[in-house]
CSV table of C-alpha atoms in Angstrom, one decimal:
chain,number,residue,atom,x,y,z
A,93,MET,CA,-6.3,3.9,0.3
A,94,ARG,CA,-4.9,4.5,-3.2
A,95,LEU,CA,-2.0,6.9,-3.9
A,96,GLU,CA,-0.4,7.8,-7.2
A,97,LEU,CA,3.2,8.9,-6.8
A,98,ALA,CA,3.9,11.0,-9.9
A,99,ARG,CA,7.7,11.2,-10.2
A,100,TYR,CA,9.5,14.0,-12.0
A,101,VAL,CA,13.1,13.1,-12.3
A,102,VAL,CA,15.4,15.9,-11.4
A,103,ARG,CA,18.8,15.7,-13.2
A,104,ALA,CA,20.1,19.2,-12.6
A,105,VAL,CA,19.6,22.1,-10.3
A,106,ASP,CA,20.2,25.8,-10.9
A,107,VAL,CA,19.5,29.2,-9.5
A,108,GLY,CA,17.1,31.6,-11.4
A,109,ALA,CA,14.5,34.3,-11.0
A,110,ARG,CA,11.5,32.0,-10.7
A,111,THR,CA,10.9,28.5,-9.5
A,112,ALA,CA,10.6,26.2,-12.4
A,113,LEU,CA,11.0,22.6,-13.6
A,114,GLU,CA,12.3,22.5,-17.1
A,115,ASN,CA,13.6,19.4,-18.9
A,116,GLY,CA,14.6,17.8,-15.6
A,117,CYS,CA,16.3,20.9,-14.3
A,118,LEU,CA,14.9,22.3,-11.1
A,119,VAL,CA,15.4,26.1,-11.1
A,120,VAL,CA,15.4,27.6,-7.6
A,121,ALA,CA,14.6,31.3,-7.0
A,122,PRO,CA,16.3,32.5,-3.8
A,123,ASP,CA,14.2,35.7,-3.6
A,124,GLU,CA,11.0,33.7,-3.9
A,125,LEU,CA,12.1,31.2,-1.2
A,126,ARG,CA,13.2,34.2,1.0
A,127,ASP,CA,9.7,35.7,0.8
A,128,LEU,CA,8.2,32.3,1.6
A,129,VAL,CA,10.4,31.5,4.5
A,130,LEU,CA,10.6,35.0,6.1
A,131,ALA,CA,6.9,35.3,6.3
A,132,ASP,CA,7.6,33.5,9.6
A,133,ARG,CA,8.8,36.2,12.0
A,134,HIS,CA,10.9,33.6,13.9
A,135,LEU,CA,13.4,33.7,10.9
A,136,THR,CA,15.2,36.9,9.9
A,137,ALA,CA,17.4,35.7,7.0
A,138,VAL,CA,17.8,32.7,4.8
A,139,ARG,CA,20.7,31.8,2.4
A,140,VAL,CA,19.9,29.6,-0.5
A,141,ASP,CA,22.6,27.6,-2.3
A,142,VAL,CA,22.6,24.6,-4.6
A,143,ALA,CA,24.9,21.6,-4.4
A,144,ARG,CA,25.3,19.0,-7.1
A,145,PRO,CA,26.8,15.5,-7.1
A,146,GLY,CA,30.5,15.8,-7.8
A,147,ASP,CA,30.8,19.5,-6.7
A,148,ARG,CA,33.9,20.1,-4.7
A,149,LEU,CA,31.7,21.2,-1.9
A,150,ARG,CA,30.9,20.2,1.7
A,151,ILE,CA,27.7,20.9,3.6
A,152,VAL,CA,28.1,21.1,7.4
A,153,HIS,CA,25.6,21.4,10.4
A,154,CYS,CA,23.0,19.4,8.5
A,155,LEU,CA,19.7,19.4,10.4
A,156,ASP,CA,17.2,17.6,8.1
A,157,VAL,CA,16.7,16.7,4.5
A,158,VAL,CA,13.3,16.8,2.9
A,159,GLU,CA,12.2,15.6,-0.6
A,160,PRO,CA,10.2,18.1,-2.5
A,161,ARG,CA,6.6,16.7,-2.7
A,162,ALA,CA,3.2,18.3,-3.1
A,163,LYS,CA,-0.3,17.0,-3.4
A,164,ALA,CA,-1.8,17.2,-6.9
A,165,ALA,CA,-5.1,15.6,-5.8
A,166,GLY,CA,-6.7,14.1,-2.7
A,167,PRO,CA,-7.5,15.1,0.8
A,168,GLY,CA,-5.0,16.9,3.1
A,169,ASP,CA,-1.6,18.1,2.2
A,170,VAL,CA,2.0,16.9,2.5
A,171,PHE,CA,3.5,17.0,6.0
A,172,PRO,CA,0.1,16.9,7.7
A,173,GLY,CA,0.1,18.5,11.2
A,174,PHE,CA,2.8,20.9,10.1
A,175,LEU,CA,1.6,22.7,7.0
A,176,SER,CA,-2.0,21.6,7.1
A,177,PRO,CA,-4.5,20.1,9.6
A,178,PRO,CA,-3.7,16.5,10.5
A,179,VAL,CA,-6.3,14.9,8.3
A,180,THR,CA,-5.3,11.4,7.1
A,181,VAL,CA,-3.1,11.5,4.0
A,182,GLY,CA,-2.0,8.8,1.5
A,183,THR,CA,-4.9,9.1,-1.0
A,184,GLY,CA,-5.1,10.8,-4.4
A,185,ARG,CA,-2.0,11.9,-6.2
A,186,THR,CA,1.4,13.3,-5.0
A,187,ASN,CA,4.0,15.0,-7.2
A,188,VAL,CA,7.6,14.0,-6.3
A,189,LEU,CA,10.7,15.8,-7.5
A,190,ALA,CA,12.8,12.6,-7.5
A,191,GLY,CA,16.5,13.3,-7.2
A,192,ALA,CA,16.1,16.7,-5.6
A,193,ALA,CA,16.5,17.4,-1.9
A,194,VAL,CA,16.1,20.3,0.5
A,195,VAL,CA,18.8,20.4,3.1
A,196,SER,CA,18.3,22.5,6.2
A,197,THR,CA,21.4,23.5,8.1
A,198,GLY,CA,21.9,25.3,11.4
A,199,LEU,CA,23.4,25.4,14.9
A,200,TYR,CA,21.6,25.8,18.2
A,201,ARG,CA,24.5,27.6,19.7
A,202,GLU,CA,23.1,29.1,22.9
A,203,LEU,CA,22.3,25.8,24.6
A,204,THR,CA,23.8,25.7,28.0
A,205,ASP,CA,24.1,21.9,28.2
A,206,PRO,CA,26.3,20.7,25.4
A,207,TRP,CA,24.9,17.2,25.8
A,208,TRP,CA,21.7,18.3,24.2
A,209,SER,CA,23.2,20.6,21.6
A,210,ASN,CA,23.2,19.4,18.0
A,211,ARG,CA,26.2,17.5,16.7
A,212,GLU,CA,28.2,17.8,13.5
A,213,ALA,CA,26.6,16.3,10.4
A,214,ILE,CA,28.4,16.5,7.1
A,215,ILE,CA,27.5,15.9,3.4
A,216,ASP,CA,30.5,15.8,1.0
A,217,MET,CA,29.4,16.1,-2.6
A,218,ALA,CA,32.6,14.9,-4.2
A,219,ALA,CA,34.5,11.6,-3.9
A,220,PRO,CA,36.0,10.0,-1.9
A,221,GLY,CA,34.0,11.5,1.0
A,222,ALA,CA,30.6,11.3,-0.8
A,223,THR,CA,29.3,8.6,1.6
A,224,SER,CA,26.0,10.3,2.6
A,225,PRO,CA,23.0,9.2,0.6
A,226,PHE,CA,22.6,13.0,-0.1
A,227,SER,CA,25.9,13.1,-1.9
A,228,THR,CA,24.1,11.9,-4.9
A,229,THR,CA,21.0,14.2,-4.8
A,230,PHE,CA,20.6,17.7,-6.3
A,231,ASN,CA,20.4,19.7,-3.2
A,232,VAL,CA,18.9,23.0,-2.3
A,233,VAL,CA,20.8,24.1,0.8
A,234,LEU,CA,19.2,26.4,3.3
A,235,SER,CA,20.8,28.2,6.2
A,236,PHE,CA,19.1,30.6,8.5
A,237,ASP,CA,19.3,33.5,10.9
A,238,THR,CA,16.7,33.2,13.6
A,239,ALA,CA,15.1,36.1,15.5
A,240,PRO,CA,16.9,37.2,18.7
A,241,GLY,CA,15.8,35.7,21.9
A,242,LEU,CA,14.4,32.5,20.5
A,243,GLY,CA,15.1,29.3,22.5
A,244,PRO,CA,16.5,26.2,20.7
A,245,ALA,CA,13.1,24.5,20.5
A,246,GLN,CA,11.6,27.6,18.8
A,247,GLN,CA,14.5,27.9,16.4
A,248,ASP,CA,14.2,24.2,15.6
A,249,GLN,CA,10.5,24.4,14.9
A,250,ALA,CA,10.9,27.5,12.7
A,251,ILE,CA,13.6,25.9,10.7
A,252,ARG,CA,11.7,22.6,10.3
A,253,LEU,CA,8.6,24.5,9.1
A,254,ALA,CA,10.7,26.5,6.6
A,255,ALA,CA,12.3,23.4,5.1
A,256,LEU,CA,8.9,21.7,4.7
A,257,ARG,CA,7.4,24.9,3.1
A,258,VAL,CA,10.3,25.1,0.7
A,259,ALA,CA,10.0,21.4,-0.2
A,260,ARG,CA,6.3,21.8,-0.9
A,261,HIS,CA,6.8,25.0,-2.8
A,262,LEU,CA,9.5,23.5,-5.1
A,263,ALA,CA,7.3,20.5,-5.9
A,264,ARG,CA,4.4,22.7,-6.9
A,265,ALA,CA,6.5,23.7,-10.0
A,266,ALA,CA,5.6,20.2,-11.3
A,267,GLN,CA,1.9,21.0,-11.2
A,268,ASP,CA,0.1,20.2,-14.5
A,269,ARG,CA,3.2,18.8,-16.2
A,270,PRO,CA,3.6,15.2,-17.4
A,271,PRO,CA,5.5,13.1,-15.0
A,272,ASP,CA,8.4,10.7,-15.9
A,273,ASP,CA,6.5,7.8,-14.2
A,274,VAL,CA,3.6,7.1,-12.0
A,275,GLU,CA,3.6,4.4,-9.3
A,276,THR,CA,0.2,3.4,-7.8
A,277,CYS,CA,0.4,2.5,-4.1
A,278,GLU,CA,-2.4,0.5,-2.5
A,279,LEU,CA,-2.9,-2.5,-0.3
A,280,LEU,CA,-5.5,-4.6,-2.1
A,281,PRO,CA,-6.6,-7.8,-0.3
A,282,CYS,CA,-4.4,-10.7,-1.4
A,283,PRO,CA,-6.4,-13.5,-3.2
A,284,ASP,CA,-3.9,-16.2,-2.0
A,285,ARG,CA,-2.6,-17.0,1.4
A,286,LEU,CA,0.8,-15.3,1.4
A,287,PRO,CA,3.2,-14.6,4.4
A,288,ARG,CA,1.8,-11.6,6.1
A,289,VAL,CA,4.6,-9.1,6.9
A,290,VAL,CA,4.4,-6.0,9.1
A,291,TYR,CA,7.0,-3.2,9.1
A,292,ILE,CA,7.9,-1.8,12.6
A,293,SER,CA,9.6,1.6,12.4
A,294,HIS,CA,11.2,2.7,15.7
A,295,LEU,CA,11.0,6.5,16.0
A,296,GLY,CA,13.5,8.2,18.3
A,297,ALA,CA,12.4,10.7,21.0
A,298,LEU,CA,15.0,11.4,23.7
A,299,GLY,CA,14.2,14.9,24.7
A,300,SER,CA,14.7,18.4,23.5
A,301,LEU,CA,16.2,18.5,20.0
A,302,TYR,CA,15.8,14.7,19.7
A,303,ASN,CA,12.4,14.0,18.4
A,304,THR,CA,10.3,12.5,15.7
A,305,TYR,CA,6.9,13.7,14.7
A,306,VAL,CA,3.9,11.8,13.4
A,307,TYR,CA,1.2,14.1,12.0
A,308,GLY,CA,2.9,17.0,13.6
A,309,GLN,CA,3.0,15.5,17.1
A,310,SER,CA,6.1,14.3,18.9
A,311,VAL,CA,6.1,10.6,19.5
A,312,ALA,CA,7.4,11.2,23.1
A,313,GLY,CA,4.8,9.8,25.5
A,314,SER,CA,2.8,8.1,22.7
A,315,LEU,CA,1.8,4.4,22.4
A,316,PRO,CA,2.6,2.6,19.1
A,317,THR,CA,0.1,3.0,16.3
A,318,VAL,CA,-0.5,1.7,12.8
A,319,LEU,CA,0.0,3.7,9.6
A,320,HIS,CA,-0.7,2.8,6.0
A,321,PRO,CA,2.6,3.0,4.0
A,322,ASN,CA,1.0,5.7,1.8
A,323,GLU,CA,0.9,8.0,4.8
A,324,LEU,CA,4.7,7.8,5.0
A,325,PHE,CA,5.0,8.7,1.3
A,326,ASP,CA,2.9,11.9,2.0
A,327,GLY,CA,5.2,13.0,4.9
A,328,ALA,CA,3.3,11.8,7.9
A,329,ILE,CA,6.6,11.2,9.7
A,330,VAL,CA,8.9,14.2,10.1
A,331,SER,CA,12.4,14.1,11.6
A,332,GLY,CA,13.7,16.3,14.4
A,333,HIS,CA,16.8,14.8,15.9
A,334,PHE,CA,20.3,16.1,15.7
A,335,ARG,CA,22.6,13.7,17.5
A,336,MET,CA,24.7,11.0,15.8
A,337,ALA,CA,24.9,12.1,12.2
A,338,SER,CA,25.2,8.8,10.4
A,339,GLU,CA,22.3,7.2,12.3
A,340,ARG,CA,19.8,10.0,11.8
A,341,HIS,CA,16.6,9.3,9.9
A,342,PRO,CA,16.0,12.4,7.7
A,343,THR,CA,12.4,13.2,6.8
A,344,TYR,CA,13.5,12.3,3.2
A,345,ASP,CA,14.1,8.7,4.3
A,346,HIS,CA,10.7,8.3,5.8
A,347,GLN,CA,9.1,9.8,2.6
A,348,ASN,CA,11.1,7.2,0.7
A,349,CYS,CA,11.1,4.5,3.3
A,350,PRO,CA,12.9,1.6,1.6
A,351,VAL,CA,11.3,-1.1,3.7
A,352,ALA,CA,7.7,0.1,3.2
A,353,THR,CA,8.4,0.7,-0.5
A,354,GLU,CA,9.8,-2.7,-1.1
A,355,LEU,CA,7.1,-4.5,0.9
A,356,LEU,CA,4.4,-2.6,-1.0
A,357,ARG,CA,6.0,-3.5,-4.4
A,358,ARG,CA,6.0,-7.2,-3.3
A,359,HIS,CA,2.5,-7.1,-1.8
A,360,GLY,CA,0.3,-9.6,-3.6
A,361,HIS,CA,3.3,-11.3,-5.3
A,362,ASP,CA,5.2,-13.1,-2.6
A,363,LEU,CA,4.0,-11.5,0.6
A,364,ASP,CA,1.0,-9.8,2.1
A,365,PHE,CA,2.0,-6.4,3.5
A,366,ALA,CA,0.1,-5.9,6.8
A,367,GLY,CA,1.0,-2.2,7.3
A,368,VAL,CA,3.4,-0.1,9.3
A,369,ILE,CA,3.6,0.1,13.1
A,370,VAL,CA,5.4,3.2,14.4
A,371,MET,CA,6.8,2.9,17.9
A,372,ARG,CA,8.6,5.5,19.9
A,373,ASN,CA,12.0,4.3,21.2
A,374,LEU,CA,14.7,5.5,23.5
A,375,ALA,CA,12.3,5.9,26.4
A,376,ASP,CA,14.1,6.5,29.7
A,377,LEU,CA,12.2,4.2,32.0
A,378,PRO,CA,12.6,0.4,31.8
A,379,GLU,CA,8.8,0.0,32.2
A,380,ASP,CA,8.2,2.3,29.3
A,381,LYS,CA,10.5,0.2,27.1
A,382,GLU,CA,8.5,-2.9,28.1
A,383,ARG,CA,5.1,-1.2,27.5
A,384,LEU,CA,6.2,0.1,24.0
A,385,ALA,CA,7.6,-3.2,22.9
A,386,SER,CA,4.7,-5.3,24.2
A,387,PHE,CA,2.1,-3.0,22.6
A,388,THR,CA,4.0,-3.2,19.3
A,389,ALA,CA,4.0,-7.0,19.4
A,390,LYS,CA,0.3,-7.0,20.3
A,391,LEU,CA,-0.5,-4.7,17.4
A,392,ALA,CA,1.5,-6.9,15.0
A,393,GLY,CA,-0.5,-9.9,16.3
A,394,LEU,CA,-3.8,-8.1,15.8
A,395,LEU,CA,-2.6,-7.4,12.2
A,396,ARG,CA,-2.2,-11.1,11.9
A,397,ALA,CA,1.5,-10.8,11.0
A,398,ASP,CA,3.5,-13.9,10.3
A,399,ALA,CA,6.7,-11.9,10.2
A,400,ALA,CA,8.0,-8.4,11.1
A,401,ILE,CA,10.9,-6.2,9.9
A,402,VAL,CA,12.0,-3.8,12.6
A,403,SER,CA,14.3,-0.8,11.9
A,404,ARG,CA,16.1,0.8,14.8
A,405,ASP,CA,16.3,4.6,15.2
A,406,GLY,CA,19.4,6.1,16.9
A,407,GLY,CA,22.0,4.2,19.0
A,408,GLY,CA,22.9,3.5,22.6
A,409,HIS,CA,20.0,2.0,24.6
A,410,ALA,CA,17.9,2.0,21.4
A,411,ILE,CA,19.3,-1.5,21.0
A,412,PHE,CA,17.2,-2.7,23.9
A,413,ASP,CA,14.0,-1.3,22.4
A,414,LEU,CA,15.0,-3.2,19.3
A,415,MET,CA,15.8,-6.5,21.1
A,416,THR,CA,12.7,-6.3,23.4
A,417,THR,CA,10.5,-5.7,20.3
A,418,CYS,CA,12.1,-8.6,18.6
A,419,GLN,CA,11.6,-10.9,21.6
A,420,ARG,CA,8.0,-9.9,22.2
A,421,CYS,CA,7.1,-10.5,18.6
A,422,GLU,CA,9.0,-13.9,18.5
A,423,GLN,CA,7.2,-15.0,21.7
A,424,ILE,CA,3.9,-14.7,20.0
A,425,GLY,CA,5.1,-16.6,16.9
A,426,ILE,CA,6.0,-13.6,14.6
A,427,LYS,CA,9.4,-14.2,12.9
A,428,THR,CA,11.3,-11.0,13.2
A,429,GLY,CA,14.2,-9.5,11.3
A,430,LEU,CA,16.1,-6.4,12.4
A,431,LEU,CA,17.8,-3.5,10.6
A,432,VAL,CA,20.6,-2.1,12.8
A,433,SER,CA,23.9,-0.2,12.5
A,434,GLU,CA,27.1,-1.3,14.3
A,435,GLN,CA,29.8,0.3,16.4
A,436,ALA,CA,32.5,-2.2,15.8
A,437,GLY,CA,35.6,-0.1,16.1
A,438,THR,CA,37.9,1.1,13.2
A,439,SER,CA,38.9,-2.5,12.4
A,440,GLY,CA,35.3,-3.7,12.4
A,441,THR,CA,36.2,-6.5,14.9
A,442,ASP,CA,35.0,-4.9,18.2
A,443,ILE,CA,31.7,-5.9,19.9
A,444,SER,CA,29.3,-4.2,17.5
A,445,MET,CA,26.3,-3.9,19.9
A,446,ILE,CA,25.9,-3.7,23.6
A,447,GLY,CA,23.3,-6.4,24.0
A,448,HIS,CA,21.2,-8.9,22.2
A,449,VAL,CA,18.6,-11.6,22.8
A,450,PRO,CA,18.6,-15.2,21.6
A,451,GLU,CA,15.5,-14.5,19.4
A,452,ALA,CA,17.5,-12.0,17.3
A,453,ASP,CA,18.7,-14.6,14.8
A,454,LEU,CA,18.2,-12.4,11.7
A,455,MET,CA,19.9,-9.0,11.6
A,456,VAL,CA,20.9,-6.9,8.6
A,457,SER,CA,23.8,-4.5,9.3
A,458,THR,CA,23.5,-1.0,7.9
A,459,GLY,CA,27.2,-0.4,8.4
A,460,ASN,CA,29.9,0.3,11.0
A,461,LEU,CA,29.8,3.9,12.4
A,462,GLU,CA,33.6,3.7,13.1
A,463,GLU,CA,34.7,2.9,9.6
A,464,VAL,CA,37.1,5.7,8.6
A,465,VAL,CA,36.3,7.7,5.5
A,466,GLU,CA,38.9,9.8,3.5
A,467,MET,CA,37.5,13.2,2.5
A,468,ALA,CA,39.2,15.5,0.0
A,469,ALA,CA,39.7,19.3,0.5
A,470,VAL,CA,36.8,21.3,-0.9
A,471,ASP,CA,36.4,24.6,-2.7
A,472,ARG,CA,33.3,25.7,-0.8
A,473,VAL,CA,31.6,25.0,2.5
A,474,LEU,CA,27.9,25.6,3.0
A,475,GLY,CA,25.9,25.6,6.2
A,476,GLY,CA,28.6,27.0,8.6
A,477,SER,CA,32.2,28.1,8.9
A,478,GLU,CA,33.5,25.6,11.4
A,479,LEU,CA,33.2,21.9,12.3
A,480,LEU,CA,31.7,21.1,15.7
A,481,GLY,CA,33.5,18.9,18.1
A,482,GLY,CA,37.1,19.7,17.0
A,483,LEU,CA,36.9,17.6,13.8
A,484,GLY,CA,39.2,20.0,11.9
A,485,ARG,CA,38.9,23.0,9.5
A,486,PRO,CA,35.8,22.6,7.4
A,487,GLY,CA,37.4,23.0,4.0
A,488,ASP,CA,40.4,20.7,4.6
A,489,ALA,CA,41.0,17.2,3.6
A,490,LEU,CA,39.6,15.1,6.5
A,491,ARG,CA,39.8,11.6,7.8
A,492,LEU,CA,36.7,10.9,9.9
A,493,PRO,CA,34.7,7.9,11.1
A,494,VAL,CA,31.5,7.6,9.0
A,495,ARG,CA,29.5,8.5,12.2
A,496,TRP,CA,29.9,12.2,11.2
A,497,LEU,CA,28.5,11.7,7.7
A,498,TYR,CA,24.8,12.6,7.5
A,499,ALA,CA,22.5,9.5,7.3
A,500,ALA,CA,25.3,7.3,6.0
A,501,ASN,CA,24.3,4.4,8.3
A,502,SER,CA,20.6,4.9,7.9
A,503,GLN,CA,18.9,2.1,9.8
A,504,LEU,CA,15.9,2.6,7.4
A,505,GLY,CA,18.2,0.9,4.9
A,506,ARG,CA,18.8,3.8,2.5
A,507,GLY,CA,22.5,4.1,2.8
A,508,HIS,CA,25.2,3.7,0.2
A,509,LEU,CA,27.6,1.5,2.2
A,510,THR,CA,28.4,-2.0,1.1
A,511,ALA,CA,30.5,-4.8,2.6
A,512,ARG,CA,33.3,-6.6,0.8
A,513,THR,CA,35.1,-9.8,1.9
A,514,TRP,CA,38.7,-10.3,1.1
B,605,MET,CA,31.3,-4.9,42.8
B,606,VAL,CA,27.8,-3.8,42.1
B,607,VAL,CA,26.8,-2.1,38.8
B,608,CYS,CA,23.7,0.1,38.9
B,609,SER,CA,21.9,0.1,35.6
B,610,ALA,CA,18.5,1.0,34.2
B,611,ILE,CA,19.0,-1.8,31.7
B,612,PRO,CA,20.3,-4.7,33.7
B,613,ALA,CA,20.6,-6.8,30.6
B,614,ILE,CA,23.9,-5.0,29.7
B,615,PRO,CA,25.9,-5.7,32.8
B,616,MET,CA,24.3,-9.2,33.3
B,617,SER,CA,25.2,-10.2,29.7
B,618,VAL,CA,28.9,-9.6,30.4
B,619,GLY,CA,28.8,-11.5,33.6
B,620,VAL,CA,28.8,-8.8,36.3
B,621,SER,CA,28.1,-10.6,39.6
B,622,ARG,CA,25.7,-8.0,41.2
B,623,THR,CA,23.5,-5.7,39.2
B,624,PHE,CA,21.2,-3.1,40.9
B,625,GLN,CA,18.1,-2.0,39.0
B,626,GLY,CA,18.4,1.8,38.4
B,627,LYS,CA,15.3,4.0,38.0
B,628,ALA,CA,15.8,5.3,34.5
B,629,VAL,CA,18.5,5.8,31.8
B,630,GLY,CA,18.7,9.5,32.6
B,631,TYR,CA,18.6,9.1,36.4
B,632,LEU,CA,19.8,5.9,38.0
B,633,LEU,CA,19.5,6.8,41.7
B,634,GLY,CA,16.7,9.3,41.9
B,635,ASP,CA,13.5,10.6,40.4
B,636,PRO,CA,13.3,14.2,39.3
B,637,GLY,CA,9.5,13.9,39.1
B,638,LEU,CA,9.3,13.8,42.9
B,639,PRO,CA,9.3,16.8,45.3
B,640,LEU,CA,12.9,17.5,46.4
B,641,ALA,CA,12.6,16.2,49.9
B,642,GLU,CA,11.0,12.9,48.8
B,643,GLU,CA,13.5,12.5,46.0
B,644,LYS,CA,16.4,13.0,48.5
B,645,ALA,CA,14.9,10.2,50.7
B,646,LEU,CA,14.5,8.0,47.6
B,647,ARG,CA,18.1,8.7,46.6
B,648,ALA,CA,19.3,7.7,50.1
B,649,ARG,CA,17.2,4.5,50.1
B,650,LEU,CA,18.4,3.4,46.6
B,651,THR,CA,22.0,4.1,47.4
B,652,ALA,CA,21.9,2.3,50.8
B,653,ARG,CA,20.2,-0.7,49.1
B,654,ALA,CA,22.8,-0.7,46.3
B,655,LEU,CA,25.6,-0.7,48.9
B,656,ALA,CA,23.9,-3.5,50.9
B,657,THR,CA,24.0,-5.7,47.8
B,658,LEU,CA,27.8,-5.7,48.0
B,659,SER,CA,27.6,-8.1,51.0
B,660,ALA,CA,25.2,-10.5,49.3
B,661,ASP,CA,26.5,-13.9,48.5
B,662,VAL,CA,26.0,-14.7,44.8
B,663,SER,CA,27.1,-17.6,42.6
B,664,GLU,CA,26.0,-16.2,39.2
B,665,PRO,CA,25.1,-12.8,37.7
B,666,THR,CA,22.2,-11.6,40.0
B,667,LEU,CA,19.8,-8.7,39.8
B,668,PHE,CA,18.8,-6.7,42.9
B,669,SER,CA,16.2,-4.0,43.2
B,670,LEU,CA,14.9,-1.6,45.8
B,671,GLU,CA,11.9,-3.7,46.7
């Protein structure tokens, strides 16, 4: 499986009459996107805005972020199972608008049980609140009106499809143009015996509006399976969960999965990348947690892994999926390292996770959700006219824990947070 | 005290003396997949068993379950 990722670096974004990519500037045509999106009768209106790094602007009610990508050659299409049949992707050539991002926003308001409604998720484009990884991308921000009478799940699916369509449409502007660089991604057999490393990506599925999709299908009820990293780069994993903002895994982060990317780059040099195991986490039943973790460790063993890197998805009892996976891998001789966020209180000294196992002797923190971030007043707010959960007025200067900042604690490791000792 | 938990590792790791195995994270003392009459009977059995563990003698964090 050989994939060329052709990168077109986007250094500016603007609004115009026709979609275009000129000298690193992505021109977005709202009318064109409107026609594209409103072909789906579930959506009745779409607003298109752009947000640039440094703009005194705040995006609220973030649902998902998608990187514009389109297939230039090869079987299938990006986001298989959503925009095309679920044929295996990851071969051929894919155009990437690197530095650009499609941000979908919305609010599933009519939900009767607030526990399942979506939670606030904020991207500040200007310092000092620019803590989200998407504070530094050139963003195309979409907000929608949905047709009357639709339930939350239907609204969610319509908005997800719209964001994916827009991302593909924008990337098609790069067709037949010379890219800034091309990266070839493949897993050739290693001539030497190198440590064989598997990447285990936990994918959250907790119920309605908390889902992750592989080839268009929710991972709820699924057993772990194996993917080639190239499939991630072609959008095989799509996000659909709207709870704790800073711990969400946007589709963008799966497309740009830092662990898979780094392991692939080091493949054949100092390690042998065995592939990606995707495992549903946050199962409700203790026996399901055991089944999922045990199957994952077994697959890692069948892939002849010497070591595993596991990234958690979400919080709460997801820690036990993480710890059980770690324990089952270690028990069959696979050295395991974990990527996990912390809830360590505003001072950072509280107990940061609600459980652990002795085998978890290598953990990398992706930051403390409770760390407080100062956010300046902004001139414009996109995505909504309020902040959910009584966090304040949306345009004001705010002082919030990082938990409300979209994907800022990404347990896939794509965050901007760093630690400092003094 | 008895703590009912779907994930006994949490209470046991902080030294709770008696932990009772709950059914699931979302429903500790029941099972919405069962017909209502059966579920009510299960709820009663689980609750009675959880209460009974209060009188058990324990010397260290101990896990109890319905069976």
